[in-house]
CSV table of C-alpha atoms and ligand atoms in Angstrom, one decimal:
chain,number,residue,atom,x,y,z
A,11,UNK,CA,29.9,105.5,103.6
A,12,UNK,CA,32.0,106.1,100.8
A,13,UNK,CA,29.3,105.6,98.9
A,14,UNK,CA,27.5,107.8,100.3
A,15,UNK,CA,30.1,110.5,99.6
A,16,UNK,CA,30.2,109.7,96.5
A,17,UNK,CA,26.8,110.4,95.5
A,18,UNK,CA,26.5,113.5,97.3
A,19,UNK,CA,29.5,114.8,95.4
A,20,UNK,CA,28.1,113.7,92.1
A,21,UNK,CA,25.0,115.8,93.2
A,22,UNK,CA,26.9,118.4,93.5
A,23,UNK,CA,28.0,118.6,90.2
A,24,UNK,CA,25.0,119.0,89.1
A,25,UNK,CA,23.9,121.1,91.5
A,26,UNK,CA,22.0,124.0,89.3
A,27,UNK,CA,24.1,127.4,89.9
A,28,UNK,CA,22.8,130.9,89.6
A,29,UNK,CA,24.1,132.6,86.3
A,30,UNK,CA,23.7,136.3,86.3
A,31,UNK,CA,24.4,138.2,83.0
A,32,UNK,CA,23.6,140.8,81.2
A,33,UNK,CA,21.5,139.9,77.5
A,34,UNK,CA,20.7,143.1,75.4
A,35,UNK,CA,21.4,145.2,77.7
A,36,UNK,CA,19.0,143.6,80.5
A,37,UNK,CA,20.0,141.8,83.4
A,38,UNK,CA,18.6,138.6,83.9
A,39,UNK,CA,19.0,135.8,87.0
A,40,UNK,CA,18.5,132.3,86.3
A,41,UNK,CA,19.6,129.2,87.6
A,42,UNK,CA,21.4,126.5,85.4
A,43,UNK,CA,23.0,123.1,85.5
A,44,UNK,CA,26.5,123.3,85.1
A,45,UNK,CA,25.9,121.1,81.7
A,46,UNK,CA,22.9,123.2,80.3
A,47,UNK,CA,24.0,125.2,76.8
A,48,UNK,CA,24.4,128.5,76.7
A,49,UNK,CA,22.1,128.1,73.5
A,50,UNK,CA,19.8,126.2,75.5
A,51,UNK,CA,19.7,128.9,78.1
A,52,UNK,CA,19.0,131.8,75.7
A,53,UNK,CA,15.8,130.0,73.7
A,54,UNK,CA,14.1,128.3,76.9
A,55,UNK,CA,15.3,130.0,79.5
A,56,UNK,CA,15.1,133.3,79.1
A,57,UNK,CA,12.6,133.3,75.6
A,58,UNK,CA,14.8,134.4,73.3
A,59,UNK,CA,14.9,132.3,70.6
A,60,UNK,CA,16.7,134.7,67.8
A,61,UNK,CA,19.5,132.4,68.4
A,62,UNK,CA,19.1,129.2,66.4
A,63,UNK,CA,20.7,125.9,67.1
A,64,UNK,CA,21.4,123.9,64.2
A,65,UNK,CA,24.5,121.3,64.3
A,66,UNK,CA,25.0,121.7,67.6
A,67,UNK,CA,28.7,120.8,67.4
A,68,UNK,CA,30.7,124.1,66.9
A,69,UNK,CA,29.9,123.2,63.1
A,70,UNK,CA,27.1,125.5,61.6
A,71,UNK,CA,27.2,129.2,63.5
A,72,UNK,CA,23.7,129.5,63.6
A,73,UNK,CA,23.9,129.3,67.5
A,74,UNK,CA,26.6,132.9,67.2
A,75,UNK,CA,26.1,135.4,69.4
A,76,UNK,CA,28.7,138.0,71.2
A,77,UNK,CA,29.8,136.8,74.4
A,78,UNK,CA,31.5,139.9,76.0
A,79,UNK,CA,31.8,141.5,72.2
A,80,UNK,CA,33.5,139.0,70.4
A,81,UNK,CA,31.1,136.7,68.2
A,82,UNK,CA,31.3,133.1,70.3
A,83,UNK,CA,28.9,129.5,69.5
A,84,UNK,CA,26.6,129.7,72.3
A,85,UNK,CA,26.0,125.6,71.4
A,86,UNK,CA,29.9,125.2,72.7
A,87,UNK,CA,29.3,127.7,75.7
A,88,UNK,CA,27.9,126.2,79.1
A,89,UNK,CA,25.6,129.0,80.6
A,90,UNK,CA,27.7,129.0,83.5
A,91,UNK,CA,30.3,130.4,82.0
A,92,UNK,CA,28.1,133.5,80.9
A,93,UNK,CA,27.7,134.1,84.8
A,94,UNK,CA,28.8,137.9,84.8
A,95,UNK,CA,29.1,138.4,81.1
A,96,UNK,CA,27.6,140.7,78.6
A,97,UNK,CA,25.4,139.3,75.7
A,98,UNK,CA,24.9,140.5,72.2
A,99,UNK,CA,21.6,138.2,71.0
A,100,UNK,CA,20.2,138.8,67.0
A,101,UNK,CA,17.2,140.4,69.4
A,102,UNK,CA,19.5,142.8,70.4
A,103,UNK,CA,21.1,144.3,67.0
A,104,UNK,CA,18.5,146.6,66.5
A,105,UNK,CA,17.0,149.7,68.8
A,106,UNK,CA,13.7,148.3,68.1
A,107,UNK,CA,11.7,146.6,65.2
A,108,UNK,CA,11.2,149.7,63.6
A,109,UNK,CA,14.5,150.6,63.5
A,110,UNK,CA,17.1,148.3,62.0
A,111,UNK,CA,20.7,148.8,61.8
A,112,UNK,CA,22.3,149.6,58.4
A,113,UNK,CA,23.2,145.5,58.2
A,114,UNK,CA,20.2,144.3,58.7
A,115,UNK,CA,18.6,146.5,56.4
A,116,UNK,CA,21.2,145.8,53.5
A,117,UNK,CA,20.5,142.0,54.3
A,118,UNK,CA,16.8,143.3,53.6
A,119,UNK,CA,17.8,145.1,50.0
A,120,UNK,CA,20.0,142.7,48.8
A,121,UNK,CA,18.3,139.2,49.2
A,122,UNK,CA,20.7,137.8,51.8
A,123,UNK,CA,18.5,135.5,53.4
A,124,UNK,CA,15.7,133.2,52.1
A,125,UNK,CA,15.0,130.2,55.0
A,126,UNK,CA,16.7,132.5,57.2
A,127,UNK,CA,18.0,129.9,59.3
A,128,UNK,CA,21.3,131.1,59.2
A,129,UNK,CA,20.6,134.7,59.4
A,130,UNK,CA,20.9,135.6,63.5
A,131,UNK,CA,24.4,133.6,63.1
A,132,UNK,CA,25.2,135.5,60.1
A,133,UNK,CA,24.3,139.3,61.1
A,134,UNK,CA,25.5,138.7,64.8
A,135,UNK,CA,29.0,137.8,63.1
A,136,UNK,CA,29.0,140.4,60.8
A,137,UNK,CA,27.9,143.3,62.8
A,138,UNK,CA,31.4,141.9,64.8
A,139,UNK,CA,33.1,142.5,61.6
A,140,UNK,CA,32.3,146.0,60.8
A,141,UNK,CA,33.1,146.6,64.3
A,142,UNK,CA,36.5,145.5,64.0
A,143,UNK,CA,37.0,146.4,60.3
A,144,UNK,CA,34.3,148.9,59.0
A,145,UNK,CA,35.5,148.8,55.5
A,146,UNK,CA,36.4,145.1,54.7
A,147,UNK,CA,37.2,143.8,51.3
A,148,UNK,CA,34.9,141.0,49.5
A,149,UNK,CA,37.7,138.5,50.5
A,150,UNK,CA,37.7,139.6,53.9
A,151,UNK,CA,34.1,139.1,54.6
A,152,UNK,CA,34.4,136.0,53.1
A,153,UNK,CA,37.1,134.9,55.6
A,154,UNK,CA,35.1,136.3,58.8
A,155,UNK,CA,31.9,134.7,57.6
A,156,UNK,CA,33.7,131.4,56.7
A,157,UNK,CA,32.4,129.5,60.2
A,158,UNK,CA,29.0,130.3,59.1
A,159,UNK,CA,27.0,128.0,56.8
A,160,UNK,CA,24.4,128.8,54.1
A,161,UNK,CA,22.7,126.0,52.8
A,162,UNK,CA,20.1,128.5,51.0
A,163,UNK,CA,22.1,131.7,49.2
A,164,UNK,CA,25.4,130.7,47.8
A,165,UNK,CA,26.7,133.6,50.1
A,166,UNK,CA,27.3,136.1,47.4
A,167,UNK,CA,24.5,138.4,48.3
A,168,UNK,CA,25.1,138.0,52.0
A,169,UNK,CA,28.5,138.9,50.7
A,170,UNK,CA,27.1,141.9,48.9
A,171,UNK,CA,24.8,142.9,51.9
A,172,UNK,CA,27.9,143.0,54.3
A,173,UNK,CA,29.7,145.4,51.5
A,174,UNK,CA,26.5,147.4,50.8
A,175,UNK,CA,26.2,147.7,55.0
A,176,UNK,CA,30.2,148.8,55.2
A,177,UNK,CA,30.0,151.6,52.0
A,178,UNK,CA,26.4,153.1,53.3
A,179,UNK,CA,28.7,154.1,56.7
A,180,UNK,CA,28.5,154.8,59.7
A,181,UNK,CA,25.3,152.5,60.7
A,182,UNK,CA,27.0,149.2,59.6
A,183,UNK,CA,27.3,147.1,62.7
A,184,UNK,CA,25.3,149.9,64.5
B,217,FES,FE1,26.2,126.0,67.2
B,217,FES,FE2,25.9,124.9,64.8
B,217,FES,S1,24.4,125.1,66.4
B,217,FES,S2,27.6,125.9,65.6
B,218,FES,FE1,18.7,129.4,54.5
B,218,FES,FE2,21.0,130.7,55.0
B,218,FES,S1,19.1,131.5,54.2
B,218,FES,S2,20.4,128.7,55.5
């Protein structure tokens, strides 16, 4: 018997639960195990696989998106705990294709990306820095971006590309 209870509660736990948020400005409803990634989530679940997953472990940023507006490793974020929140993916940066924000375009001009792996992490985290601080200094973007890893650039022109985004005005972090 006790047994028995036992197993029912450990069913419980993981008992998929409905996770309702809002990505991009849509609204999706899914279900999710209370241990499935909020990275995990994002790529299979709902198809949107801007979001990159790289170490996994809180290490890399790749995984960054904004959870409620502030930039947050979706790889350290169960999906459950995104029930209710709004979600800022590398999808959703841009109006549309055809119209890039400021960042993204000065990531464009100035070679800040070559594998790209890193890139979703790195304009999702600097769009939340011209947000907070639309006219940083060199050594402040270097401290914002300092959780995000590069294995490909050396960061300076990702540097540059954050400065160019922050002089060209009001677009950066559009
Ligand atoms: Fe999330 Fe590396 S994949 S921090
Ligand atoms: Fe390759 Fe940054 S461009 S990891």
């Amino acid at each position: 018997m006790a047994d028995m209870r036992k197993d029912s509660a450990e069913d419980a736990l993981f008992e998929a639960r409905d996770v309702s948020c809002t990505v991009n400005g849509q609204i999706y409803r899914a279900k999710a195990e209370p241990r499935r990634l909020l990275s995990d989530f994002l790529r299979e679940d709902l198809n949107l696989k801007g979001t990159h997953v790289g170490c996994e472990h809180g290490v890399c940023g790749a995984c960054t998106i904004l959870l409620n507006g502030r930039p947050a490793r979706s790889c350290l974020t169960f999906a459950v705990q995104a029930d209710g929140a709004e979600i800022t993916t590398v999808e959703g940066l841009a109006q549309s294709p055809a119209r890039l924000t400021r960042l993204q375009e000065s990531f464009s001009e100035e070679h800040a990306l070559q594998c790209g792996f890193c890139t979703p992490g790195m304009l999702v985290t600097a769009t939340a820095l011209l947000q907070d601080n639309p006219s940083p200094t060199a050594d402040e973007v270097k401290h914002y971006l300092s959780g995000q890893l590069c294995r490909c650039t050396g960061y300076e022109q990702i540097v540059s590309a954050v400065l160019a985004a922050a002089s060209g005005g009001q677009k950066g972090g559009e």
